[in-house]
Coordinates of N, CA and C in Angstrom, one line a residue:
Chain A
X21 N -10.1 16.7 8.3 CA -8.6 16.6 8.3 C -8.2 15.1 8.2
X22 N -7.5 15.4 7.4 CA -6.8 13.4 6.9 C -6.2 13.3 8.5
X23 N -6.0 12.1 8.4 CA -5.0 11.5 9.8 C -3.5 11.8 9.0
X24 N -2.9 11.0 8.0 CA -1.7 11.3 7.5 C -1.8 12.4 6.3
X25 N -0.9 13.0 6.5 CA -0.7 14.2 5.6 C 0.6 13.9 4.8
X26 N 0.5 13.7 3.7 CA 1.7 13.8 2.7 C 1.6 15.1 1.2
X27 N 2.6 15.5 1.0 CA 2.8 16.7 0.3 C 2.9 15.6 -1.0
X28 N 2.1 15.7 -2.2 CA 1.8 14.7 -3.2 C 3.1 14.8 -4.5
X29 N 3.6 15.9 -4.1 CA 4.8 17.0 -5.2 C 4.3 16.6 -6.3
X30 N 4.7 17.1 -7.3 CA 5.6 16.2 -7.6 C 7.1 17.2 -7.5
X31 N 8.4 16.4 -7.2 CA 9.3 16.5 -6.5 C 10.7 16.2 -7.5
X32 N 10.8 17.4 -7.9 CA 12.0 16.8 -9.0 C 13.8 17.1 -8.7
X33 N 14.7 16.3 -8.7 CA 15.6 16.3 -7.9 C 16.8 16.1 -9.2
X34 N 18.4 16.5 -9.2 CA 19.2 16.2 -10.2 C 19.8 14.7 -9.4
X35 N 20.0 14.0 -9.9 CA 20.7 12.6 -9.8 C 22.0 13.1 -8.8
X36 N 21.9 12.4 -7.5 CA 23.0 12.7 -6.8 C 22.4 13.4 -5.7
X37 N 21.8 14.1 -6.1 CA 21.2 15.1 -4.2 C 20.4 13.9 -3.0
X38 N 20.3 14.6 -1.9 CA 19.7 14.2 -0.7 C 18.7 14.6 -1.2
X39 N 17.6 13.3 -0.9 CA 16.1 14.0 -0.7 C 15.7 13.8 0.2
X40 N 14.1 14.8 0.5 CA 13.9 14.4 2.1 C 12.5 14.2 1.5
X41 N 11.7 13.2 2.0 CA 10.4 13.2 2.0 C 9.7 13.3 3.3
X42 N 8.6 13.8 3.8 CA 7.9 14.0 5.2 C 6.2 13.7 5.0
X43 N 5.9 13.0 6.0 CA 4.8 13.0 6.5 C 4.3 13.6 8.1
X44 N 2.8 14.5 7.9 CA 2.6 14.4 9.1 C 1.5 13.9 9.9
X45 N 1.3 13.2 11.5 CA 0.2 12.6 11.7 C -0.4 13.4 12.8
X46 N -1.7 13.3 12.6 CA -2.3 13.6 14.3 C -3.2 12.4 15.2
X47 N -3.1 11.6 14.3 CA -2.6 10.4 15.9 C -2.1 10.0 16.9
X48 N -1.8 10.6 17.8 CA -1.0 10.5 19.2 C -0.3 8.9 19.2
X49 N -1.6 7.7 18.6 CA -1.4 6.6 19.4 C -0.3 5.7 18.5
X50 N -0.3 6.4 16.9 CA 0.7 5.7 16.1 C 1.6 5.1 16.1
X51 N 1.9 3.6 16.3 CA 3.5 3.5 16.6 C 4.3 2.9 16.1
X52 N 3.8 2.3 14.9 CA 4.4 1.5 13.5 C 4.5 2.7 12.6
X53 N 5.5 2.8 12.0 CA 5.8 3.5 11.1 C 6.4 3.0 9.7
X54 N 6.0 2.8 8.7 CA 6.6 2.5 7.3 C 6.6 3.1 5.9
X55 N 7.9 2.9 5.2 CA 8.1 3.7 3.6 C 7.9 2.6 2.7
X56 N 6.9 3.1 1.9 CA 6.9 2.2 0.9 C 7.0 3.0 -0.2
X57 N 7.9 2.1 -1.7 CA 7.9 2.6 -2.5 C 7.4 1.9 -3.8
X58 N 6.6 2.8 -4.8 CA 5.6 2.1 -5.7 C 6.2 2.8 -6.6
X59 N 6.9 1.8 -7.8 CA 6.8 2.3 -9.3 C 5.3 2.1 -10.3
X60 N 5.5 2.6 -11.0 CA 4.2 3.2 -11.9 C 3.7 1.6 -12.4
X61 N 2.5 1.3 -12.4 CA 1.8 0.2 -12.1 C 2.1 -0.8 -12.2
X62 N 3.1 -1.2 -10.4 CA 3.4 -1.6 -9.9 C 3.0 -1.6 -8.2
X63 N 2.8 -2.5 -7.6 CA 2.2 -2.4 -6.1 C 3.2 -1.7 -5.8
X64 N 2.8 -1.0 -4.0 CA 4.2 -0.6 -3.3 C 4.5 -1.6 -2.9
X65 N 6.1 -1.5 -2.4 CA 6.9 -2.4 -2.1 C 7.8 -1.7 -0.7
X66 N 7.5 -2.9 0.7 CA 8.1 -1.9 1.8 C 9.7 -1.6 1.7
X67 N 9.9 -0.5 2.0 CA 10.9 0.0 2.2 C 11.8 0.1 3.8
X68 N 11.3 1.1 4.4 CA 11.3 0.7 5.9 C 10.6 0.6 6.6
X69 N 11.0 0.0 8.1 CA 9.8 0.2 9.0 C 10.5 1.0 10.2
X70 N 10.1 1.5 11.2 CA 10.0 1.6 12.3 C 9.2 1.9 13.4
X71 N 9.9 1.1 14.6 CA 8.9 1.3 15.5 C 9.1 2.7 16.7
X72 N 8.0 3.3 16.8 CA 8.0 4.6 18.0 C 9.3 5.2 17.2
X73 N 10.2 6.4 18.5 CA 10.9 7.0 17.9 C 12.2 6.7 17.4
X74 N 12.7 7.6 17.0 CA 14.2 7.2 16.5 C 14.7 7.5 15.4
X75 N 15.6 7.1 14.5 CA 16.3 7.1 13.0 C 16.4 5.3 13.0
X76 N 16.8 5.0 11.9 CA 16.7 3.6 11.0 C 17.6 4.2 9.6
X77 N 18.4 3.6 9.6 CA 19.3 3.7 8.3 C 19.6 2.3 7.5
X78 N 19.1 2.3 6.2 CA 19.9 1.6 5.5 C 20.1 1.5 4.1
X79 N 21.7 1.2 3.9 CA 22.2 1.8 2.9 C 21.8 3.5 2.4
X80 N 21.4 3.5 1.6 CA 21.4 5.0 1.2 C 19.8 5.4 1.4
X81 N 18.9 4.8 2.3 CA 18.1 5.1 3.1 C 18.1 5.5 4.5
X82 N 17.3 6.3 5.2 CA 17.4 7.0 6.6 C 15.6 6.9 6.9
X83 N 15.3 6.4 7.8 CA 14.3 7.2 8.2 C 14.0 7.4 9.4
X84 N 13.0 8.7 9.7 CA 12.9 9.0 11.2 C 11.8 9.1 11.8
X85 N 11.8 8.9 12.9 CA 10.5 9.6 13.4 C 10.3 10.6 14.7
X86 N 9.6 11.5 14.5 CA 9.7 12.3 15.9 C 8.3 12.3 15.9
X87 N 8.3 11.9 17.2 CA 6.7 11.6 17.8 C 6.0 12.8 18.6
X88 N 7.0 13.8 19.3 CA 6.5 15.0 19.5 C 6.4 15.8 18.8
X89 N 6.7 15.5 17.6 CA 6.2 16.9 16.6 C 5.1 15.9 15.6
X90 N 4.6 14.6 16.1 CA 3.9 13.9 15.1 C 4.2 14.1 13.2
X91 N 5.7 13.8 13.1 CA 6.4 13.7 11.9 C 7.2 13.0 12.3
X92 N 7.0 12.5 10.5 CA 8.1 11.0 10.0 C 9.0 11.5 8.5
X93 N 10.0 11.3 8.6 CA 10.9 11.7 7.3 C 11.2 10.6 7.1
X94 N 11.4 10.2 5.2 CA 12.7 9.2 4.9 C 13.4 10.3 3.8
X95 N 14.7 9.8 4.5 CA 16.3 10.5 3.4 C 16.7 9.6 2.7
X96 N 17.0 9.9 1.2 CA 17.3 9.2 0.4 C 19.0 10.1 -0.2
X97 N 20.0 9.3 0.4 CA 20.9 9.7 0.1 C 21.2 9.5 -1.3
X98 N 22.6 10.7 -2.6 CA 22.9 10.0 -3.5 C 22.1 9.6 -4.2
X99 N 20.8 10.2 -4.8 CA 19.9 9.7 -5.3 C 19.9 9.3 -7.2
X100 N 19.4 8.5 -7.2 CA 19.3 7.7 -8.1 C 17.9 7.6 -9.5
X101 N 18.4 8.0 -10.8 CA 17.0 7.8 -11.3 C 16.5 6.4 -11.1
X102 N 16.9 5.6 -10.4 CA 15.6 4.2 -10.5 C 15.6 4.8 -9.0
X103 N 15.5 5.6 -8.7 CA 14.8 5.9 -7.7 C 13.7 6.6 -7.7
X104 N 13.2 7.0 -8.7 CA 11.9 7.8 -9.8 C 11.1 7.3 -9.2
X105 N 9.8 7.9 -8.6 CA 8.6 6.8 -7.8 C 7.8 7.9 -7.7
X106 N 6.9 7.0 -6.6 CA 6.1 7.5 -5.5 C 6.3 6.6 -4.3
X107 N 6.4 7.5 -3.1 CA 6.9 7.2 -2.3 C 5.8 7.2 -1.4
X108 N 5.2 6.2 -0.3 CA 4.0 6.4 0.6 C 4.2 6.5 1.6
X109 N 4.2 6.8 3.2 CA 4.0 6.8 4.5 C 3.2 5.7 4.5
X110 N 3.3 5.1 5.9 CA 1.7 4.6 6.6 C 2.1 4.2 8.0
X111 N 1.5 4.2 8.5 CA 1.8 3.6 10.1 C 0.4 3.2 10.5
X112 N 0.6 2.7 11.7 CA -0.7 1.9 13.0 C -0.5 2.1 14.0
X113 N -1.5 2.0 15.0 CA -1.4 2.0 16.3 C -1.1 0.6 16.5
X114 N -0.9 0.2 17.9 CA -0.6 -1.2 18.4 C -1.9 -1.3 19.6
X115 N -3.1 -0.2 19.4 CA -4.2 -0.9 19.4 C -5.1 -0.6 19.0
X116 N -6.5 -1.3 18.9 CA -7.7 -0.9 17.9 C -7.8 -1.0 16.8
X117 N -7.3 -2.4 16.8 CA -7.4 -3.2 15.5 C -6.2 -2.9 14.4
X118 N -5.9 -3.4 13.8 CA -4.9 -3.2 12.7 C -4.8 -2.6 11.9
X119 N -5.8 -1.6 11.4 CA -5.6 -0.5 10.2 C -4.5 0.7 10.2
X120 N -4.0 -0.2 9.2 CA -2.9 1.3 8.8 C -3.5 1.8 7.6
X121 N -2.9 3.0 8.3 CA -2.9 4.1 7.4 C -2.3 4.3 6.5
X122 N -2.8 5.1 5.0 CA -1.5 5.6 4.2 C -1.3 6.7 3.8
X123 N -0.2 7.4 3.6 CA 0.1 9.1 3.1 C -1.0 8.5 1.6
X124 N -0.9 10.0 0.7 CA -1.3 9.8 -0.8 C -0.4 9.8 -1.5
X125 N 0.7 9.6 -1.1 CA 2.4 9.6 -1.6 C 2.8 11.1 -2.4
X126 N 4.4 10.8 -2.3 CA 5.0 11.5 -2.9 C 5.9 11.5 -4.1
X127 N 5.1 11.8 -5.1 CA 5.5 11.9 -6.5 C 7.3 12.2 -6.8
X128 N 8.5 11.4 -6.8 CA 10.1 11.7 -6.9 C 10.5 11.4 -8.0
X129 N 10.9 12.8 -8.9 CA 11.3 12.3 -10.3 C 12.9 12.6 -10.4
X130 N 14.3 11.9 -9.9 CA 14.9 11.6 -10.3 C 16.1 12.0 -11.9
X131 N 16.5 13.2 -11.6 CA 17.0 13.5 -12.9 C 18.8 13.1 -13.3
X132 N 18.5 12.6 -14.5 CA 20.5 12.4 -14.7 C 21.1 13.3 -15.1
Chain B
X28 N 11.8 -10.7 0.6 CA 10.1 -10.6 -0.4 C 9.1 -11.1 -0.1
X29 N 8.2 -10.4 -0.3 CA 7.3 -11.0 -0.4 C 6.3 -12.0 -1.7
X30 N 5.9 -13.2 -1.4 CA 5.5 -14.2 -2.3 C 3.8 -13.7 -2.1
X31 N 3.4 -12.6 -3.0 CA 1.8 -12.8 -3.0 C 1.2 -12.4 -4.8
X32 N 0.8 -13.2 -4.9 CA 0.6 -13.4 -6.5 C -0.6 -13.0 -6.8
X33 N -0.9 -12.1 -7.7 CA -2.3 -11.5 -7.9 C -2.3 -11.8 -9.6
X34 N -3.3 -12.7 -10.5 CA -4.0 -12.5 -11.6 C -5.3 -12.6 -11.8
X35 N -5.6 -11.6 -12.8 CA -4.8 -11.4 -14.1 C -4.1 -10.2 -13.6
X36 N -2.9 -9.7 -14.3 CA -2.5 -8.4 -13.9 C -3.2 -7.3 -15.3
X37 N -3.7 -7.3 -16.1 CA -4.4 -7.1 -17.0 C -5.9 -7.3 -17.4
X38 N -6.7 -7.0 -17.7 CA -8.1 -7.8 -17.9 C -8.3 -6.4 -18.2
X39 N -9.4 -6.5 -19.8 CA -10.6 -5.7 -20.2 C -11.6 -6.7 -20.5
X40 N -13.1 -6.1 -19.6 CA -13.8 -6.8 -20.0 C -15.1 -5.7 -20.5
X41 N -16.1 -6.1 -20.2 CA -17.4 -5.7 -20.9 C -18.2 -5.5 -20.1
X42 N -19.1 -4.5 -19.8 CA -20.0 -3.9 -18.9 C -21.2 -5.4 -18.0
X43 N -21.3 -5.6 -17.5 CA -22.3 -6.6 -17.0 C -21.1 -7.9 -16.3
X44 N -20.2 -8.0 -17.4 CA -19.6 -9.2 -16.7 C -19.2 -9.6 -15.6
X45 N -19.1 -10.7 -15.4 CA -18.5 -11.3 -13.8 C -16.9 -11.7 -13.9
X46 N -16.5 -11.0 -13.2 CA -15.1 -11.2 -13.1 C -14.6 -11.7 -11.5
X47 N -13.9 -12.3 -11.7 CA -12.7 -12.8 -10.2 C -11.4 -12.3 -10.4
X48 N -10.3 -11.4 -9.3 CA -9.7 -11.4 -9.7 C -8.8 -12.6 -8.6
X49 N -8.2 -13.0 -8.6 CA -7.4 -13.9 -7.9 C -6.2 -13.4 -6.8
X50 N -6.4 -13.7 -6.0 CA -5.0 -13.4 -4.9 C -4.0 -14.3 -4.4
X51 N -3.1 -14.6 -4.1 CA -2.3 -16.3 -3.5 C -1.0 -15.3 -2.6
X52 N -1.4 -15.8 -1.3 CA 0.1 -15.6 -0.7 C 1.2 -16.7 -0.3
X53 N 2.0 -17.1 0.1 CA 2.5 -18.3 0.3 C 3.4 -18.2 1.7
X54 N 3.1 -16.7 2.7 CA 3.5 -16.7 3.8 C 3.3 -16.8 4.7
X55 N 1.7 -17.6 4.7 CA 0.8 -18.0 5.5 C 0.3 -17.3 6.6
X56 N 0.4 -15.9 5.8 CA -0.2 -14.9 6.8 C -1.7 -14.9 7.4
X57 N -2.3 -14.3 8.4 CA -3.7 -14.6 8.7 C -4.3 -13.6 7.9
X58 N -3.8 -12.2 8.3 CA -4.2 -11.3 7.4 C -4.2 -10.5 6.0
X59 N -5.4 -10.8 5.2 CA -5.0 -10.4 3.9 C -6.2 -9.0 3.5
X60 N -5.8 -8.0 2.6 CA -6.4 -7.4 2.4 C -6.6 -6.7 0.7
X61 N -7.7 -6.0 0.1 CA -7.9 -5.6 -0.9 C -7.8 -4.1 -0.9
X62 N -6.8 -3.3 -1.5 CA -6.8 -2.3 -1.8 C -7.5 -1.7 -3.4
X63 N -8.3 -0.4 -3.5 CA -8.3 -0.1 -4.8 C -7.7 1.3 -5.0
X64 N -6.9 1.6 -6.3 CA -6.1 2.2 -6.3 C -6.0 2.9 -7.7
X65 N -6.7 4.4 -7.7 CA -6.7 5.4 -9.3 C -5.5 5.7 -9.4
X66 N -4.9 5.8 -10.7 CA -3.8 6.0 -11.5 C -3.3 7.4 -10.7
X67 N -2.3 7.5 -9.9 CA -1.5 8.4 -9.5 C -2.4 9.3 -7.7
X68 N -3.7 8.0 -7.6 CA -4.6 8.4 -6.1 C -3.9 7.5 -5.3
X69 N -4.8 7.9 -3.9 CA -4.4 6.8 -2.9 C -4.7 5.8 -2.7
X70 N -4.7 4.8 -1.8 CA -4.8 3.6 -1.7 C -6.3 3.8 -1.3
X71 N -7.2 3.2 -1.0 CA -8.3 3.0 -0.5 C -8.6 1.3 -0.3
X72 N -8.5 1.2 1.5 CA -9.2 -0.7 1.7 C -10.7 -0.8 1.2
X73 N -10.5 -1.8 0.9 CA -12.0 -2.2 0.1 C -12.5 -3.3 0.8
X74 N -11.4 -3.9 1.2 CA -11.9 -5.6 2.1 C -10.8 -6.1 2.5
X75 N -11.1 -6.9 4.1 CA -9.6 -7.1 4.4 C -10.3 -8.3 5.2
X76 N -9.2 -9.7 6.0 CA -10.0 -10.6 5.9 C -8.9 -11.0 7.4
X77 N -9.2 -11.3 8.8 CA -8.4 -11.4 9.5 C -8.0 -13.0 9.6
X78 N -9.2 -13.9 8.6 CA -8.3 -15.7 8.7 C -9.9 -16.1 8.0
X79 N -9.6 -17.5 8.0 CA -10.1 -18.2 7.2 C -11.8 -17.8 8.0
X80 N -12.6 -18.0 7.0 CA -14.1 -17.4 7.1 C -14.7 -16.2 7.7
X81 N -13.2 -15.4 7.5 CA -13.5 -13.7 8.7 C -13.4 -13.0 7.0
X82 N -14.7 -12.2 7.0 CA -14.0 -10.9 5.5 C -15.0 -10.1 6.2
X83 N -14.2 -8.9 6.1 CA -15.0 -7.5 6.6 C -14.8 -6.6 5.4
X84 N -15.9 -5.1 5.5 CA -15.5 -4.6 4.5 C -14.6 -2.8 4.7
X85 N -14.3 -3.0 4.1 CA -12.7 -1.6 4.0 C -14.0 0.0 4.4
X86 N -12.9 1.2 4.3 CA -13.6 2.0 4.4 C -14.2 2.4 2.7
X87 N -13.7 2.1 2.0 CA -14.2 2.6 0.5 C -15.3 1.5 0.1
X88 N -17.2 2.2 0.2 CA -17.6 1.1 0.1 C -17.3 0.9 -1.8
X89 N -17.7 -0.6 -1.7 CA -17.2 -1.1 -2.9 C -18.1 -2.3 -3.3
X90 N -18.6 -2.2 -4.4 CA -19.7 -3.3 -5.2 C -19.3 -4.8 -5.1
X91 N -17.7 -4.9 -4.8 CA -17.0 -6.4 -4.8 C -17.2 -7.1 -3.9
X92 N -17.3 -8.5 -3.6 CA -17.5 -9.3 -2.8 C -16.0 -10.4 -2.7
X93 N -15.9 -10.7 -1.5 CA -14.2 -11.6 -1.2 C -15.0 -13.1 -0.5
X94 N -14.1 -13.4 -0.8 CA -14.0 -15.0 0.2 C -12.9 -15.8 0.8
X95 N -12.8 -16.1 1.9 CA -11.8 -16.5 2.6 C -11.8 -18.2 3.0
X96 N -11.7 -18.9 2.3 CA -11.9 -20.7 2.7 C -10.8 -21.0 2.9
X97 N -9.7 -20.6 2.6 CA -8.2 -21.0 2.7 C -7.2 -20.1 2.9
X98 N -6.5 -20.2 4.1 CA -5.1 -19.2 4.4 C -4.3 -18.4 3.2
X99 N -4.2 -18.9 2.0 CA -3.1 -18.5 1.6 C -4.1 -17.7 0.2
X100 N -5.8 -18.0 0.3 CA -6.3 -17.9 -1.2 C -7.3 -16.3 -0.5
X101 N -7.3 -15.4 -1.2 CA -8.5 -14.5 -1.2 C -9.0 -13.5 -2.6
X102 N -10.0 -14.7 -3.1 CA -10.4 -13.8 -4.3 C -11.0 -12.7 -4.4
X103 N -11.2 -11.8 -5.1 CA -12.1 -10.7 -5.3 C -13.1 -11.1 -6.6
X104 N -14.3 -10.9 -6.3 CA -15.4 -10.9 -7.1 C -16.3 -10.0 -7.6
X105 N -16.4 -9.1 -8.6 CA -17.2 -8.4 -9.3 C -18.7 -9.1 -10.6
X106 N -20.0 -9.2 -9.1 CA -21.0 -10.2 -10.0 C -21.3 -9.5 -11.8
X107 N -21.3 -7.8 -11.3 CA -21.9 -7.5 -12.7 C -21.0 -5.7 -12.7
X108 N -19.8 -6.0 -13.5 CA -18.9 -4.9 -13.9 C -19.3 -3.4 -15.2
X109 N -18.7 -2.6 -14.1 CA -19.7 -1.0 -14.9 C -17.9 -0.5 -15.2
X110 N -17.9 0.4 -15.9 CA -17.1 1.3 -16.4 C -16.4 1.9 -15.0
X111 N -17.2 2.8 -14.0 CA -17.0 2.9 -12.8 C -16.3 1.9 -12.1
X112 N -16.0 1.1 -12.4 CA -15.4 -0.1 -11.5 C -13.8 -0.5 -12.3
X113 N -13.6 0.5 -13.5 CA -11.8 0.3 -13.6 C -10.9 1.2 -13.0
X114 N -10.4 0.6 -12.7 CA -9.1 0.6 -11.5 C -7.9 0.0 -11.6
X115 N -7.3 0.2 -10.3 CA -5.7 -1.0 -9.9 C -6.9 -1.6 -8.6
X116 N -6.4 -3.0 -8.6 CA -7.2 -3.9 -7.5 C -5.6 -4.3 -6.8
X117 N -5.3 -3.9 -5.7 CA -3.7 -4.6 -5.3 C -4.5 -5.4 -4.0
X118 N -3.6 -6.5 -4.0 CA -3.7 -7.5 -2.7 C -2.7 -7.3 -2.1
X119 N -2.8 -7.7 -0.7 CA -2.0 -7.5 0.4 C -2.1 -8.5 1.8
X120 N -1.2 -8.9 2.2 CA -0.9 -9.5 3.2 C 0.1 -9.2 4.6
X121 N -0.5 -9.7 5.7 CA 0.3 -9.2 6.8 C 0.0 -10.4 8.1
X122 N 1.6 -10.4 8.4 CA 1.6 -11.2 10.2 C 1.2 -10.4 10.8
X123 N 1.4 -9.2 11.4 CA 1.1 -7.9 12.1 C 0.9 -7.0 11.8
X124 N 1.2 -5.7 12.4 CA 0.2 -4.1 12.1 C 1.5 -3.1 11.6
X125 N 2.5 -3.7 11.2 CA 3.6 -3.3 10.5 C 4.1 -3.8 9.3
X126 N 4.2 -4.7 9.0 CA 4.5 -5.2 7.7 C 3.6 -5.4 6.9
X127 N 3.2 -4.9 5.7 CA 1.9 -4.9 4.8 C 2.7 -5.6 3.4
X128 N 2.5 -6.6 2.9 CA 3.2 -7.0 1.3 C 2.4 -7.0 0.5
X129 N 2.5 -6.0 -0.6 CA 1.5 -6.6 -1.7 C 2.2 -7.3 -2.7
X130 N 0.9 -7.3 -3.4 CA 1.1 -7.6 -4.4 C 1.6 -7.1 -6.2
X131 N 1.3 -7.6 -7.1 CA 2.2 -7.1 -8.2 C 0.3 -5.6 -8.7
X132 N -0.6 -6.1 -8.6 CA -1.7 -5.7 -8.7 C -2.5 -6.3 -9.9
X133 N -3.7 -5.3 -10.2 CA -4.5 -5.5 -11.4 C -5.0 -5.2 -11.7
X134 N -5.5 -4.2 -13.2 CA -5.4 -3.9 -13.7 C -6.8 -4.2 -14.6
X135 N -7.7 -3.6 -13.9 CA -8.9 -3.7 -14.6 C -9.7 -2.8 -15.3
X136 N -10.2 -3.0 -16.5 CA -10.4 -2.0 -17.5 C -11.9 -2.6 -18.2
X137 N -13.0 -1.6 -17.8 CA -14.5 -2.0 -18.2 C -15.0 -1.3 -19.1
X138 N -15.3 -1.6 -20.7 CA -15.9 -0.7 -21.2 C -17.1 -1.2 -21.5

């Protein structure tokens, strides 16, 4: 079993809806959490971070984390075709060295 | 933004060849790392480097070889390139265990 789990979609949406994207972990010790988002060959590029639990908003981004159900969501309000991607998870613990982790991302195709 | 410059972003070369690909960050991070990355797969670390004369190797073993002599420089080197070895090569840098920047990537193609 992978450590992060991401649903790969692909995930097609009309221009204007809420989307939700989810990852899930079974690392207990995880406590960095971040979204990145990668257009087609192009690196990812961070999106959010957060740390342990909570919500983070910005602009027509959200993201959350709930540590007792070891799930992280980002909401993409009002969605946008340049918002067309793949979307990745990853987080780290804050110890045992620095490796983060990454989802396999999620495939968001964006329709007008 | 992040400032980490990766070329070539392109390159076909020829089975045997020796290729470098080049990395530059300019945020004077300690930590830098090599991802390799199939067309629409996951990321896989291939080599990651905690400061000058530290390179370890990633979980994806990998035929490439890195070098670390300067803060801001981490090349990747392939002595003798096979078909099996095209890919996306992305660089990456980080102050801590949360922020990860890469790069634009690269784009290597061996026939």
């Amino acid at each position: 079993q992978k450590e992060v789990e991401q649903d790969p979609g692909p995930l097609s949406v009309p221009e204007g809806a809420i989307v939700s994207l989810n990852c899930t972990y079974s690392n207990s010790a995880f406590q960095y959490f971040m979204w990145y988002r990668q257009y087609s060959r192009k690196g990812p590029e961070l999106l959010m971070y957060t740390y342990s639990s909570g919500n983070k908003e910005d602009g027509r981004f959200t993201a959350q984390v709930d540590k007792s159900s070891k799930y992280i969501s980002l909401f993409i309000r009002d969605s946008q075709p340049s918002d067309s991607a793949t979307y990745l998870c990853a987080m780290s613990a804050s110890t045992g060295g620095f490796k983060t982790i990454f989802g396999a991302g999620t495939r968001l195709f964006v329709k007008a | 933004e992040a400032d980490i410059y990766q070329t070539p972003r392109y390159l076909v070369i020829g089975t045997g060849k020796k290729i470098t690909l080049e990395c530059s960050q300019t945020m004077g991070h300690d930590k830098m790392y090599w991802y390799q990355q199939d067309p629409g797969m996951e990321l896989h670390l291939i080599h990651y480097s905690y400061g000058v004369n530290s390179t370890e190797k990633g979980d994806l073993s990998s035929e490439s070889t890195v070098s670390r002599i300067r803060t801001e420089h981490f090349p990747l080197t392939l002595e003798s390139a096979r078909p099996s070895h095209t890919s996306q090569y992305l660089c990456a840098s980080s102050e801590g265990r949360n922020t990860i920047y890469f790069g634009e990537g690269s784009w290597l193609t061996v026939v």
